[in-house]
Amino acid sequence: MRYAAVQQSPVFGGKLVRVDDEALKDLPGNPQIVQIKGGFVGYNSPVPDGEDPDLWAAAVNIDDTVAVVADSWWEAKSALESLEIEWDGGSHAGLTSDKLKTALSTQASGELPVLVETGDVGKRIKEAKLSLKAEYVFPFMDPAPLEPLNCTVLIEKSKATVWAGSQYADDAHRIATELTGLAPENVKFNLMQCGGGFGRRVQNDFVYQAVQIGKAMSGTPVKVLWSREECIKHSTYTPLTVVKFAGALDEDGNIDTWSCRIASAQAALQSYGGTHFPFFFPNMHIAYQRDKTTPIPFGWMRGVGLTQHLWMNFGFLNELAVLAHKDSVDLYRALLDPSLIPKDLEQYDIAVARSKTLRRVLDAAAEKAGWGGRAKNGSGRGIAVSDTAYYLGYESSSKAAVVDVTIKDASVRVDKVAITIDAGTIINPDIVRQQLEGCISYALTNAFYSEITLENGQVQQNNFYDYPILRIAQVPEIEINLLPSEGSPQSVGEDAVPITIAALVNAIADAGGPRIRSLPIKELSLV
């Protein structure tokens, strides 16, 4: 067995200029260099009808890579660090996340493709006695699974064997087949258990690298292992997203106008994040644009597109509730009235059923939490309710989150998170609880810590010391309420991430803390 460590262009899309291997001559482990040329290597799933191929999330791109193969991984890593490598960052070498954020903010104010348009939003905003505008920002985030990316490959004369933990095994097999030129039946892909995926292992760039290295070491098994730094600096990231909201109240204090204008870095068809809203208003405007020029590789993360958008939607909705002097539960319950759904809406019956289910879950969550009354000074409570339907008619579980926090000085403690869920017929309650508990920890990590920033086209974060995750001592009390249901079994693995963040930001505001409009939360430190 041989082992390989890799280093990719520090700037996304950069090119390898030269590598000086003089330093390898006197190093232990018989180190050898393998160079891998970057570029587009295909899609891990077909491009949907109507989608722009340049933006499709399933596109797999590889950056120029230098690999060192040695008798142990540490020898390979040490040898790699001793090399003199020259890179050309190209046109993206001056890119910063602040520049991207500014560009997206400008874009969100310009011409955008319109997804939803009813009534006359512009007129109502101008005429309304009470209206509100706000900008919300979601940063680049790395899924950061605890187990680093790795893949073992053995290339022989007439067959190939690959071992890897992947979320897209079919695509990993395709890559190995195409690179080796072997018939599919002569390529065996062994799908291994892995220490977390959370969307990062959807893209098989690490498998592509391993097969290329395996070809160079034909006849010898090679295990490729990325360092933690390489995993963070060359991950696939949830897209930086800027949303400009506007809303207005009618003369009775009811929300009658909702405007949501979204601009994001390269992303999948994630318009459902903005249009997913289960509420309907007489005047609605939702527009969404993705930026083709952003070189940062798109990636999925636990909670999918709703992790970006749901907390923003509920954050601004809560701002409007405060403006209208309305309780959150009372407001959500009123907005989930099926009579508010336009009769000419496509799949009207499904929308009505969805509204009724969410209202039932909301009522159950409020009852179990003892919602009502005022919290003690410095304490606050927030609530959010949603499903995870990617489009109307998509079956998913429905759930509500209630989050309790206490703020003291510049710190915040999350005291309790309660999730109430209708997941259809539940086969194994313990698994459901485990998934939801994991979602809560993941949500708090995202809310307080997760942010990838760029300077000179390079990711600035390195390891868990500057890209931290939630610690056990910070995990709050968790309560899981499973509602009885005769429906078919539904998803639970991602569902509690978006609604936990949504309820959290509103709890902080309820406790007298700052209104959170940008993640991660920097105004308060988590204790």
C-alpha positions as a printed Julia matrix, in Angstrom:
527×3 Matrix{Float64}:
   0.0    0.0     0.0
   1.17   3.5    -0.88
  -0.27   6.76    0.39
  -0.87  10.1    -1.29
  -1.24  13.67   -0.07
  -2.52  16.38   -2.39
  -2.31  20.13   -2.85
  -4.6   21.94   -5.25
  -4.38  25.43   -6.68
  -4.97  27.8    -3.75
  -7.12  29.96   -6.07
 -10.16  28.25   -7.58
  -9.53  27.83  -11.3
  -5.82  28.57  -10.94
  -3.15  26.77  -12.93
   0.04  24.94  -12.01
   3.07  26.76  -13.43
   5.89  24.55  -12.18
   6.92  22.22   -9.38
  10.53  21.7    -8.3
  11.05  18.14   -7.08
  14.71  18.62   -6.11
  13.83  18.46   -2.4
  12.42  14.93   -2.72
  15.74  13.24   -3.43
  16.88  12.92    0.18
  13.48  12.38    1.82
  12.32   9.06    3.32
   9.4    7.02    2.01
  10.44   6.94   -1.66
   8.23   9.95   -2.52
   7.0   10.39   -6.09
   5.13  13.29   -7.7
   1.92  12.92   -9.69
   0.48  15.97  -11.45
  -3.24  16.16  -12.23
  -4.58  18.65  -14.76
  -7.77  20.39  -13.73
 -10.92  21.19  -15.64
 -14.53  20.18  -16.1
 -14.95  16.41  -15.74
 -18.68  15.94  -16.24
 -21.97  15.98  -14.37
 -22.82  13.59  -11.56
 -26.48  13.7   -12.65
 -28.23  14.81  -15.86
 -28.9   18.49  -16.46
 -32.64  19.1   -15.94
 -34.74  20.55  -18.74
 -34.6   24.33  -18.67
 -31.51  24.48  -16.44
 -28.38  26.39  -17.47
 -25.59  23.77  -17.83
 -23.05  26.32  -16.57
 -24.94  26.61  -13.3
 -26.1   23.06  -12.74
 -25.02  21.96   -9.28
 -24.01  18.5   -10.48
 -21.08  19.87  -12.49
 -17.8   18.39  -11.25
 -14.72  20.59  -11.71
 -11.17  19.73  -10.7
  -8.38  22.21  -10.01
  -4.79  21.58  -11.02
  -3.29  19.31   -8.36
   0.12  18.19   -7.18
   0.15  14.84   -5.37
   3.01  13.14   -3.58
   2.9    9.35   -3.15
   5.04   7.73   -0.42
   5.27   4.72    1.88
   3.2    6.45    4.58
   0.8    9.35    4.5
   2.93  11.42    6.86
   5.94  10.95    4.62
   3.82  11.95    1.63
   2.46  15.02    3.41
   5.9   16.09    4.65
   7.39  15.67    1.19
   4.55  17.68   -0.36
   5.2   20.55    2.05
   8.88  20.59    1.08
   8.15  21.19   -2.61
   8.52  24.54   -4.31
   5.25  24.93   -6.23
   4.37  27.94   -8.37
   0.72  28.65   -9.14
  -0.96  31.15  -11.43
  -4.19  32.34   -9.81
  -5.5   33.77  -13.07
  -8.44  36.15  -13.25
  -9.76  35.2    -9.81
  -6.58  35.99   -7.88
  -7.95  39.31   -6.64
 -11.35  37.99   -5.59
 -12.63  38.65   -2.07
 -15.84  37.61   -0.36
 -16.52  41.27    0.47
 -16.37  42.19   -3.22
 -18.72  39.33   -4.05
 -21.14  40.39   -1.32
 -21.18  43.97   -2.6
 -21.76  42.78   -6.17
 -24.64  40.53   -5.11
 -26.21  43.32   -3.06
 -26.14  45.55   -6.13
 -27.53  42.73   -8.25
 -30.41  42.18   -5.83
 -31.48  45.78   -6.46
 -31.38  45.41  -10.23
 -33.24  43.45  -12.88
 -33.88  39.88  -11.69
 -35.91  37.0   -13.12
 -39.32  37.13  -11.44
 -40.65  33.9    -9.93
 -43.8   35.16   -8.2
 -45.8   38.3    -8.98
 -49.24  39.16   -7.62
 -50.88  42.5    -6.91
 -48.82  45.69   -7.04
 -45.95  45.5    -4.58
 -44.25  48.73   -5.62
 -47.41  50.8    -5.25
 -48.28  49.33   -1.85
 -44.78  49.91   -0.45
 -44.97  53.57   -1.48
 -48.51  54.15   -0.22
 -48.45  52.14    3.02
 -48.28  54.07    6.28
 -46.26  51.23    7.82
 -43.64  49.5     5.72
 -40.23  47.98    6.28
 -37.12  47.12    4.27
 -34.12  45.0     5.25
 -31.14  43.2     3.73
 -30.2   39.7     4.89
 -26.94  37.88    4.11
 -25.94  34.22    4.19
 -22.18  33.52    3.77
 -20.28  30.75    2.06
 -20.31  27.73    4.37
 -18.42  24.44    4.33
 -20.27  21.24    5.35
 -17.05  20.22    7.15
 -17.64  16.5     7.78
 -15.34  15.23   10.52
 -13.74  12.48    8.45
 -11.4   13.99    5.85
 -11.98  13.07    2.2
 -10.23   9.85    1.25
 -10.27   7.19   -1.44
  -8.28   4.01   -2.05
  -7.65   2.75   -5.58
  -6.05  -0.33   -7.12
  -5.62  -0.21  -10.89
  -4.63  -3.48  -12.55
  -4.25  -4.49  -16.17
  -7.83  -5.53  -16.83
  -9.72  -4.32  -13.77
  -9.93  -1.56  -11.19
 -11.14  -1.47   -7.6
 -12.12   1.68   -5.72
 -13.0    2.15   -2.03
 -14.59   5.41   -0.87
 -17.37   6.91    1.19
 -19.47   8.8    -1.34
 -22.98  10.22   -1.43
 -23.07   9.54   -5.17
 -21.7    6.06   -5.75
 -23.02   5.82   -9.33
 -21.03   8.89  -10.29
 -17.89   7.6    -8.54
 -18.18   4.41  -10.58
 -18.68   6.46  -13.76
 -15.54   8.47  -13.06
 -13.43   5.36  -12.46
 -14.79   3.71  -15.6
 -14.13   6.71  -17.84
 -10.64   7.4   -16.49
  -9.45   3.81  -16.74
 -11.12   3.1   -20.07
 -12.31  -0.24  -18.7
 -15.73  -1.76  -19.21
 -18.12  -0.89  -16.35
 -18.32  -4.52  -15.25
 -14.54  -4.55  -14.75
 -14.6   -1.61  -12.34
 -15.71  -2.39   -8.8
 -16.7    0.47   -6.53
 -16.91  -0.38   -2.82
 -19.18   2.07   -1.02
 -17.75   2.57    2.46
 -19.3    4.03    5.58
 -17.93   7.48    6.26
 -17.67   9.94    9.11
 -20.21  12.38    7.76
 -21.13  13.63    4.34
 -23.6   16.5     4.79
 -23.45  17.24    1.07
 -19.66  17.39    0.65
 -19.38  13.82   -0.58
 -21.94  14.44   -3.33
 -19.07  15.7    -5.47
 -16.52  13.01   -6.27
 -13.55  15.24   -7.05
 -11.49  13.3    -4.53
 -12.36  10.04   -6.3
 -11.26  11.55   -9.62
  -7.91  12.49   -8.1
  -7.44   9.06   -6.54
  -8.1    7.21   -9.8
  -5.63   9.44  -11.65
  -3.01   8.78   -8.99
  -3.84   5.07   -9.02
  -3.25   4.96  -12.78
   0.22   6.44  -12.24
   0.91   3.74   -9.62
  -0.61   0.89  -11.63
  -0.46  -2.46   -9.84
  -0.05  -0.89   -6.39
  -2.95   0.11   -4.11
  -2.87   3.81   -3.23
  -4.81   5.53   -0.47
  -5.41   9.24   -1.06
  -6.15  11.29    2.06
  -6.8   15.02    2.09
  -5.47  17.06    5.01
  -8.02  18.97    7.07
  -6.69  22.19    5.59
  -7.18  20.88    2.06
 -10.72  19.79    2.94
 -11.7   23.26    4.14
  -9.86  25.26    1.48
 -11.15  23.1    -1.39
 -14.61  22.1    -0.3
 -17.88  22.71   -2.07
 -19.72  25.59   -0.43
 -23.26  26.73    0.1
 -23.57  29.91   -1.95
 -23.12  33.4    -0.59
 -26.63  34.86   -0.76
 -28.0   38.38   -0.4
 -31.74  38.99   -0.01
 -33.47  42.36   -0.05
 -36.85  42.26    1.68
 -39.67  44.76    1.72
 -43.08  44.48    3.35
 -46.07  46.59    4.25
 -49.11  46.54    6.54
 -52.66  47.46    5.61
 -54.79  49.85    7.69
 -55.87  46.98    9.97
 -52.27  46.06   10.76
 -52.24  42.95    8.59
 -49.3   42.11    6.34
 -50.56  42.59    2.8
 -47.28  43.03    0.91
 -44.2   40.81    0.67
 -41.18  41.42   -1.56
 -38.14  39.14   -1.62
 -35.31  39.77   -4.09
 -32.52  37.18   -4.05
 -29.03  37.24   -5.57
 -26.65  34.37   -4.91
 -23.34  32.93   -5.96
 -23.41  29.87   -8.19
 -26.13  27.54   -6.99
 -28.49  24.8    -7.97
 -32.14  25.4    -8.77
 -32.63  26.74   -5.27
 -35.39  29.2    -6.02
 -37.52  26.98   -3.8
 -35.7   28.59   -0.88
 -37.41  31.88   -1.61
 -40.64  30.58   -3.12
 -40.99  27.78   -0.57
 -42.78  30.18    1.77
 -46.09  28.57    2.88
 -47.75  31.97    3.31
 -49.7   34.0     0.75
 -50.2   37.77    0.6
 -52.34  39.94   -1.71
 -49.2   41.62   -3.04
 -46.17  39.38   -3.57
 -42.95  39.78   -5.52
 -40.21  37.13   -5.45
 -37.23  37.34   -7.81
 -34.02  35.3    -7.94
 -30.72  35.42   -9.84
 -27.61  33.23   -9.67
 -24.19  34.6   -10.57
 -22.49  32.65  -13.36
 -19.1   34.25  -12.86
 -18.51  33.13   -9.29
 -15.69  30.52   -9.34
 -16.42  29.15   -5.87
 -17.66  25.55   -6.29
 -21.27  25.07   -5.27
 -22.09  22.44   -2.68
 -25.03  21.05   -0.79
 -25.23  21.15    2.98
 -27.51  19.69    5.62
 -30.81  21.53    5.26
 -30.19  22.12    1.53
 -31.43  25.46    0.09
 -33.79  26.07    2.98
 -30.83  26.58    5.33
 -30.03  29.72    3.36
 -33.52  31.11    2.98
 -35.84  29.92    5.75
 -34.24  31.85    8.61
 -34.23  34.97    6.43
 -37.92  34.6     5.58
 -38.93  34.09    9.19
 -36.55  36.76   10.43
 -38.11  39.42    8.24
 -41.61  38.08    8.87
 -40.93  38.47   12.59
 -39.78  42.04   11.98
 -43.13  42.72   10.33
 -44.91  41.02   13.25
 -43.18  43.39   15.68
 -44.14  46.33   13.45
 -47.76  45.12   13.56
 -47.63  44.41   17.33
 -48.6   40.79   16.68
 -47.53  37.62   18.48
 -45.58  35.25   16.22
 -47.82  32.24   16.81
 -50.97  34.29   16.27
 -49.5   35.7    13.05
 -48.39  32.34   11.66
 -51.71  30.74   12.54
 -53.6   33.52   10.76
 -51.36  33.28    7.69
 -51.89  29.52    7.5
 -55.61  30.06    6.91
 -56.43  28.09    3.72
 -58.85  30.85    2.65
 -55.82  33.06    1.9
 -54.58  30.68   -0.8
 -55.47  31.95   -4.31
 -58.18  29.76   -5.81
 -56.44  29.73   -9.21
 -53.15  28.49   -7.74
 -51.79  25.44   -9.52
 -52.07  22.42   -7.2
 -54.47  24.39   -5.0
 -55.65  21.29   -3.12
 -52.08  20.37   -2.2
 -51.43  23.9    -0.93
 -54.56  23.73    1.24
 -53.52  20.38    2.72
 -50.03  21.73    3.35
 -51.41  24.78    5.15
 -53.66  22.65    7.38
 -50.81  20.31    8.31
 -48.46  23.15    9.19
 -51.15  24.79   11.28
 -51.69  21.55   13.2
 -47.96  21.24   13.86
 -47.73  24.9    14.89
 -50.61  24.54   17.36
 -49.08  21.39   18.85
 -45.67  23.04   19.24
 -47.15  26.15   20.86
 -49.22  24.05   23.26
 -46.31  21.83   24.28
 -44.1   24.88   24.81
 -46.71  26.72   26.86
 -46.48  29.63   24.44
 -47.71  32.95   25.76
 -46.89  35.43   28.46
 -43.71  37.43   28.72
 -40.31  35.93   29.41
 -38.07  37.12   32.21
 -35.71  40.0    31.52
 -32.88  38.84   29.27
 -34.7   35.72   28.14
 -36.43  35.25   24.83
 -38.31  32.71   22.78
 -38.66  32.23   19.03
 -40.74  29.91   16.89
 -40.8   28.83   13.24
 -42.86  26.29   11.31
 -42.2   24.76    7.91
 -41.88  21.63    5.86
 -38.99  20.8     3.55
 -40.89  20.53    0.28
 -38.64  21.55   -2.6
 -41.75  22.33   -4.61
 -45.5   22.24   -4.07
 -46.52  18.59   -4.16
 -43.18  17.28   -2.87
 -43.88  15.09    0.15
 -41.91  15.92    3.26
 -42.26  16.09    7.0
 -43.68  19.2     8.67
 -42.15  20.56   11.82
 -41.97  23.51   14.19
 -39.08  24.68   16.35
 -39.28  26.61   19.61
 -35.97  28.02   20.85
 -35.37  29.57   24.28
 -32.33  31.78   24.9
 -30.85  33.92   27.66
 -28.73  36.97   26.89
 -26.3   38.49   29.36
 -23.95  41.29   28.38
 -22.48  40.24   25.01
 -23.11  36.51   25.35
 -26.06  34.25   24.66
 -26.96  30.83   26.01
 -29.31  28.58   24.06
 -31.33  27.08   26.9
 -33.64  24.76   25.03
 -34.65  23.69   21.53
 -37.95  21.84   21.1
 -38.88  20.26   17.78
 -42.43  19.12   17.06
 -42.71  17.04   13.91
 -45.25  15.27   11.74
 -43.07  12.8     9.86
 -45.88  10.54    8.73
 -45.78   6.96    9.96
 -42.65   6.64   12.09
 -40.92   3.27   11.83
 -38.12   3.84   14.36
 -38.69   6.72   16.81
 -35.13   6.59   18.14
 -33.66   7.19   14.68
 -35.98  10.15   14.17
 -34.89  11.66   17.5
 -31.22  11.07   16.71
 -31.51  12.77   13.33
 -33.31  15.78   14.76
 -30.81  16.1    17.61
 -28.0   16.06   15.05
 -29.81  18.71   13.02
 -30.03  20.99   16.04
 -26.29  20.79   16.74
 -25.57  21.37   13.06
 -27.93  24.38   13.01
 -26.27  26.01   16.01
 -22.85  25.47   14.43
 -24.02  27.17   11.25
 -25.69  30.01   13.11
 -22.78  30.93   15.38
 -19.6   29.8    13.64
 -19.79  28.84    9.97
 -18.32  31.32    7.51
 -15.89  30.86    4.65
 -14.16  34.08    3.56
 -11.9   34.82    0.61
  -8.92  37.13    0.2
  -6.91  37.26   -3.02
  -9.05  34.44   -4.36
  -8.07  32.08   -1.53
 -10.11  30.6     1.32
  -8.82  32.07    4.58
 -10.0   29.32    6.96
  -7.73  26.36    7.68
  -8.92  23.95   10.34
 -11.37  23.68   13.23
  -9.44  26.3    15.19
 -10.68  28.99   12.78
 -13.71  27.13   11.41
 -15.13  25.81   14.71
 -18.04  23.51   15.39
 -20.41  23.3    18.36
 -18.91  21.78   21.51
 -20.75  19.3    23.71
 -20.93  21.77   26.61
 -22.82  24.2    24.37
 -25.54  21.74   23.36
 -28.86  22.91   24.86
 -31.65  20.9    26.4
 -33.44  19.18   23.52
 -37.06  18.09   23.41
 -38.45  16.07   20.5
 -42.22  15.72   20.09
 -43.34  13.12   17.54
 -46.91  13.69   16.4
 -49.07  10.68   15.53
 -49.83  10.43   11.82
 -51.23   7.93    9.36
 -49.33   9.42    6.43
 -46.47   7.72    4.61
 -43.0    7.9     6.24
 -41.24  11.2     5.52
 -37.76  12.7     5.69
 -36.11  13.69    8.97
 -32.37  13.9     8.22
 -32.17  17.59    7.28
 -35.44  19.0     8.46
 -34.63  20.65   11.77
 -31.6   22.65   10.58
 -33.45  25.52    8.83
 -36.25  25.93   11.37
 -33.88  25.86   14.35
 -31.89  28.78   12.91
 -35.13  30.6    12.08
 -36.49  30.25   15.61
 -33.09  31.11   17.12
 -32.68  34.51   15.45
 -36.19  35.49   16.53
 -35.55  34.3    20.09
 -32.49  36.55   20.27
 -34.54  39.55   19.16
 -37.29  38.62   21.63
 -34.72  38.61   24.45
 -33.79  42.2    23.67
 -30.76  41.23   21.62
 -29.82  42.47   18.17
 -31.88  41.72   15.08
 -29.79  39.13   13.26
 -29.7   39.78    9.52
 -26.39  38.12    8.68
 -24.83  34.79    9.62
 -22.8   33.78   11.47
 -23.98  35.63   14.56
 -21.11  37.93   15.51
 -22.97  40.34   17.77
 -23.14  37.77   20.59
 -20.8   34.97   21.68
 -22.29  31.55   22.42
 -21.73  30.15   25.91
